[in-house]
mmCIF file of C-alpha atoms in Angstrom:
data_model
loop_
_atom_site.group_PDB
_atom_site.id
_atom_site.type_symbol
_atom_site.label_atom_id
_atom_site.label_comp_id
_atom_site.label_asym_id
_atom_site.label_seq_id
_atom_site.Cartn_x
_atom_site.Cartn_y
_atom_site.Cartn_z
ATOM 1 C CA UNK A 1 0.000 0.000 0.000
ATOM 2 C CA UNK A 2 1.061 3.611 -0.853
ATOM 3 C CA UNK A 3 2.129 5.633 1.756
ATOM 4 C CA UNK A 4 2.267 8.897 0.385
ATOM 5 C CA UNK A 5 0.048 11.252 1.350
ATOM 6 C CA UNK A 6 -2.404 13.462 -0.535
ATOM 7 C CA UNK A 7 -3.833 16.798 -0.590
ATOM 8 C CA UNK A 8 -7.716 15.443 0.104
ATOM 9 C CA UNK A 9 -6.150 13.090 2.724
ATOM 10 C CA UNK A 10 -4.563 15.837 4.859
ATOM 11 C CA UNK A 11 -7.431 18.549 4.179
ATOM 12 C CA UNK A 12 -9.807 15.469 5.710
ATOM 13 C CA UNK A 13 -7.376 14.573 8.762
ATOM 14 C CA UNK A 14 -6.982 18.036 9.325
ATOM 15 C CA UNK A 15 -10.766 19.070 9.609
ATOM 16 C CA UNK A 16 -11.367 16.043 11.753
ATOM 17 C CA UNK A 17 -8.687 17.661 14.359
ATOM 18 C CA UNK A 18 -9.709 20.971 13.869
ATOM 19 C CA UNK A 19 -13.409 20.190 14.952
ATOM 20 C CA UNK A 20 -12.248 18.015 17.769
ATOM 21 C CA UNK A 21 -9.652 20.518 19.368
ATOM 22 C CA UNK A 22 -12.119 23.563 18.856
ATOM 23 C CA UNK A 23 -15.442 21.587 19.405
ATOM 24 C CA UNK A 24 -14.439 22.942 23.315
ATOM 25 C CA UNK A 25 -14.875 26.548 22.933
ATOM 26 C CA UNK A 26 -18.081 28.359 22.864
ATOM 27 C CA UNK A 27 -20.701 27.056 20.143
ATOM 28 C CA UNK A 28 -23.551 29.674 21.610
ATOM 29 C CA UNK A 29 -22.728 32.433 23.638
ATOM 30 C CA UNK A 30 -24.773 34.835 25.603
ATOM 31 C CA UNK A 31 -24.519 37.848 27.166
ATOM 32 C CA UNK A 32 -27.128 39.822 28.883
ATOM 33 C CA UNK A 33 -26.974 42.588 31.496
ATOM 34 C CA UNK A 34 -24.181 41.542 32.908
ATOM 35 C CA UNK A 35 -25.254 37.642 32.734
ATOM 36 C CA UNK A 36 -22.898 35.507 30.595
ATOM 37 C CA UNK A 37 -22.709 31.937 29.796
ATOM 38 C CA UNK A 38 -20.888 29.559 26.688
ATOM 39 C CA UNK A 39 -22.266 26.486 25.283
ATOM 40 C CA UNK A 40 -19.512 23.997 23.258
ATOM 41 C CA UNK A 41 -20.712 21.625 21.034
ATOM 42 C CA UNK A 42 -20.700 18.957 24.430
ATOM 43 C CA UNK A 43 -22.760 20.615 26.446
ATOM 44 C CA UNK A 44 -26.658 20.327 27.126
ATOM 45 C CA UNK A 45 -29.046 21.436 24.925
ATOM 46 C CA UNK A 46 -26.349 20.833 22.054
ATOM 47 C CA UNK A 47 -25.852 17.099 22.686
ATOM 48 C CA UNK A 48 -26.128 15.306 20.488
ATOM 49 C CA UNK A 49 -26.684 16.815 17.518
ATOM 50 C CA UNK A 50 -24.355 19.477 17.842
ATOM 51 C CA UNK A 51 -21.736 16.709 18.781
ATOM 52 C CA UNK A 52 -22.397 14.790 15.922
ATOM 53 C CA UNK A 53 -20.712 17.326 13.392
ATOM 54 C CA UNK A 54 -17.405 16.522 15.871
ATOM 55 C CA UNK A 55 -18.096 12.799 15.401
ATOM 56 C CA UNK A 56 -18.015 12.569 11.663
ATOM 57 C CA UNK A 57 -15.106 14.773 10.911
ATOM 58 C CA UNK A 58 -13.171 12.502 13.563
ATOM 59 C CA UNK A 59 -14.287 9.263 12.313
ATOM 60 C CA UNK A 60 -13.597 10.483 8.473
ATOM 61 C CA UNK A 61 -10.167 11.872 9.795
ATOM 62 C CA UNK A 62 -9.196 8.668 12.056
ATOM 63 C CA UNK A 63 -10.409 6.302 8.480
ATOM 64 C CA UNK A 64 -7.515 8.322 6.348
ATOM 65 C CA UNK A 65 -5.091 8.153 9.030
ATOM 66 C CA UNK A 66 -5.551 4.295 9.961
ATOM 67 C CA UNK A 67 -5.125 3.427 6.409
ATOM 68 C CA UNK A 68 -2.341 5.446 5.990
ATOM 69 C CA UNK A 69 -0.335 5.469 8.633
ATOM 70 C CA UNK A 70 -1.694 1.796 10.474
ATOM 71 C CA UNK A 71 -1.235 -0.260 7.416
ATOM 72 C CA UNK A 72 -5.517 -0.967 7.871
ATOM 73 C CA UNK A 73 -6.298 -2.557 4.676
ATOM 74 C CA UNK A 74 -10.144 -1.097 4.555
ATOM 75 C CA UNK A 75 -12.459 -2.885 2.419
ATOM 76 C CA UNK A 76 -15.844 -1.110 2.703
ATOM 77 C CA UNK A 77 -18.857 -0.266 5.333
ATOM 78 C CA UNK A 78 -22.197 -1.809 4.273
ATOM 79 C CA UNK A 79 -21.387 -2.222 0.539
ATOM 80 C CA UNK A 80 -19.872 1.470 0.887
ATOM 81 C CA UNK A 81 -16.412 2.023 0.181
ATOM 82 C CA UNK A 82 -13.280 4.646 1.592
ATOM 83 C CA UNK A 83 -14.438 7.426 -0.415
ATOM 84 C CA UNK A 84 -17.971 7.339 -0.444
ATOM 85 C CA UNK A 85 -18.070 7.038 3.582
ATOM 86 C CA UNK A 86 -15.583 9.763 3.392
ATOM 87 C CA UNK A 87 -17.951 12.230 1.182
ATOM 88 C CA UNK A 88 -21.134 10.991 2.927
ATOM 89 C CA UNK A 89 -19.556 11.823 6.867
ATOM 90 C CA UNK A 90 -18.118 14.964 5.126
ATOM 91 C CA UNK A 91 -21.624 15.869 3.770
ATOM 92 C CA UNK A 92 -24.146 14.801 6.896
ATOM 93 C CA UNK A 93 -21.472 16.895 9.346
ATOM 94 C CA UNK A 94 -21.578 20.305 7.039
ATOM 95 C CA UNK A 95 -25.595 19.844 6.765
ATOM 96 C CA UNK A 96 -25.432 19.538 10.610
ATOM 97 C CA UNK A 97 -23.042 22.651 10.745
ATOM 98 C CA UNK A 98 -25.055 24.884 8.193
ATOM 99 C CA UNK A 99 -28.518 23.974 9.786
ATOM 100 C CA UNK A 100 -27.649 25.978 13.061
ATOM 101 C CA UNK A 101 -27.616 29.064 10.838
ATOM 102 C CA UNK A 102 -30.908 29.066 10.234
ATOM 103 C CA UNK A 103 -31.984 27.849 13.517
ATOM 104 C CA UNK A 104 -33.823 29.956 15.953
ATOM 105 C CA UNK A 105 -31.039 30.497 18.755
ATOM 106 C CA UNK A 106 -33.530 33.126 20.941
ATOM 107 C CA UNK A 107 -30.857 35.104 23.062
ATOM 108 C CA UNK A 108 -27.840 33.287 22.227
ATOM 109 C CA UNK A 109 -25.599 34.267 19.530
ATOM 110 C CA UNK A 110 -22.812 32.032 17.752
ATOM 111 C CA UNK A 111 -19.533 31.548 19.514
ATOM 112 C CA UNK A 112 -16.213 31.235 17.958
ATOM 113 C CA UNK A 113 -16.382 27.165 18.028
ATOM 114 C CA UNK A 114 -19.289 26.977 15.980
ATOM 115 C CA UNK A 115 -18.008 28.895 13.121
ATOM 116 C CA UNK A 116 -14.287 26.851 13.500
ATOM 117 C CA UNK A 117 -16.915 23.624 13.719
ATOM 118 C CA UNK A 118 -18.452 25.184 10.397
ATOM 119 C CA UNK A 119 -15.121 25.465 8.795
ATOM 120 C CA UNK A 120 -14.129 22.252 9.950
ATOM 121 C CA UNK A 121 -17.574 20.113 8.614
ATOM 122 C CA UNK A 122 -16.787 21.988 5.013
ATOM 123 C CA UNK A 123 -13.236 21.567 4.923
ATOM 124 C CA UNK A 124 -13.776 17.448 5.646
ATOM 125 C CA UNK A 125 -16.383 17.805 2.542
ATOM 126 C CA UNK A 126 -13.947 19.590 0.485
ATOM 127 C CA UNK A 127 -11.085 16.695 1.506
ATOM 128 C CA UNK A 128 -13.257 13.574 0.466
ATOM 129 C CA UNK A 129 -14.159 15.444 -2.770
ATOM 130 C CA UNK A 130 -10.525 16.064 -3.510
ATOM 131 C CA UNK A 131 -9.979 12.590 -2.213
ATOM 132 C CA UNK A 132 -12.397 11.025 -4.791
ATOM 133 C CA UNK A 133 -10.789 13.348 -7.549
ATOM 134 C CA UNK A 134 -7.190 11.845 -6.875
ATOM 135 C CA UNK A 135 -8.322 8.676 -7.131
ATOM 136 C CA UNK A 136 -9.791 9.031 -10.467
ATOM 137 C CA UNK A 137 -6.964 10.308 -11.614
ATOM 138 C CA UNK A 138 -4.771 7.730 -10.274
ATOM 139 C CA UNK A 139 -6.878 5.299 -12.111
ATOM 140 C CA UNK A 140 -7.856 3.392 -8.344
ATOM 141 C CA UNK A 141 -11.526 5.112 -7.555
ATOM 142 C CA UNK A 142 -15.019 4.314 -7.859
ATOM 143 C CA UNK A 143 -15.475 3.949 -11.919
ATOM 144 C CA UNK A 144 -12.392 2.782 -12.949
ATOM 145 C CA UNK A 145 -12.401 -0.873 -12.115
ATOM 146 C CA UNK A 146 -10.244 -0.966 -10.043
ATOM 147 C CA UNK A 147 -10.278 -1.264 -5.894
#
């Protein structure tokens, strides 16, 4: 197995530690005479859901590394393969992450985490697309025939 990394293969890794090291600071914040109080993506009222955006990233960023770095030979999820668990975690966590825009927060405004959470659920998107790209054009993705 090839050990060299890619572009899409870092990007992913890197979104799945970005969401976990920043999933601790302030998703909602409020701030009201004087009255002030943080949420993070693991506290209540935000667990699970919240969580979940942390969850996939991880999992999508612990896949690349295991196969990568652990010698894991992966062969597929429920007839699903690297990539397409890779684009589908990458895709449920940035639906997650965008949804809390338009949701109705009352007196609580968005903290810093959320919007590094945000960045972090597109940028694990962005990896598995450039993930599935590279392995077109290295002739060893879904289409070519080959594993």
């Amino acid at each position: 197995m090839e050990k060299k990394v890619t572009p899409g293969e870092i990007v992913v890794m890197a979104a799945g530690a970005v969401c976990l090291i920043f999933s601790f600071l302030p998703f909602f914040t409020i701030d009201i005479a004087g009255f002030s109080d943080d949420i993070s993506a693991w506290g209540e009222g935000l667990f699970p859901v919240a969580t979940l955006i942390v969850l996939f990233t991880v999992v999508a960023g612990v896949l690349v590394a295991l196969t990568k770095f652990a010698n894991m030979a992966f062969t597929g999820f429920l007839g699903f393969g690297m990539v397409q668990l890779l684009i589908a975690l990458g895709f449920f966590a940035s639906i997650l992450a965008l949804a809390y825009l338009i949701l109705d927060k009352g007196e609580y405004d968005f903290g810093i985490g959320y919007f590094l959470l945000l960045i972090g659920a597109l940028g694990s998107l962005v990896g598995a697309v450039l993930v599935m790209n590279e392995r077109k054009a290295a002739g060893t993705g879904p289409g070519t025939g080959t594993l």
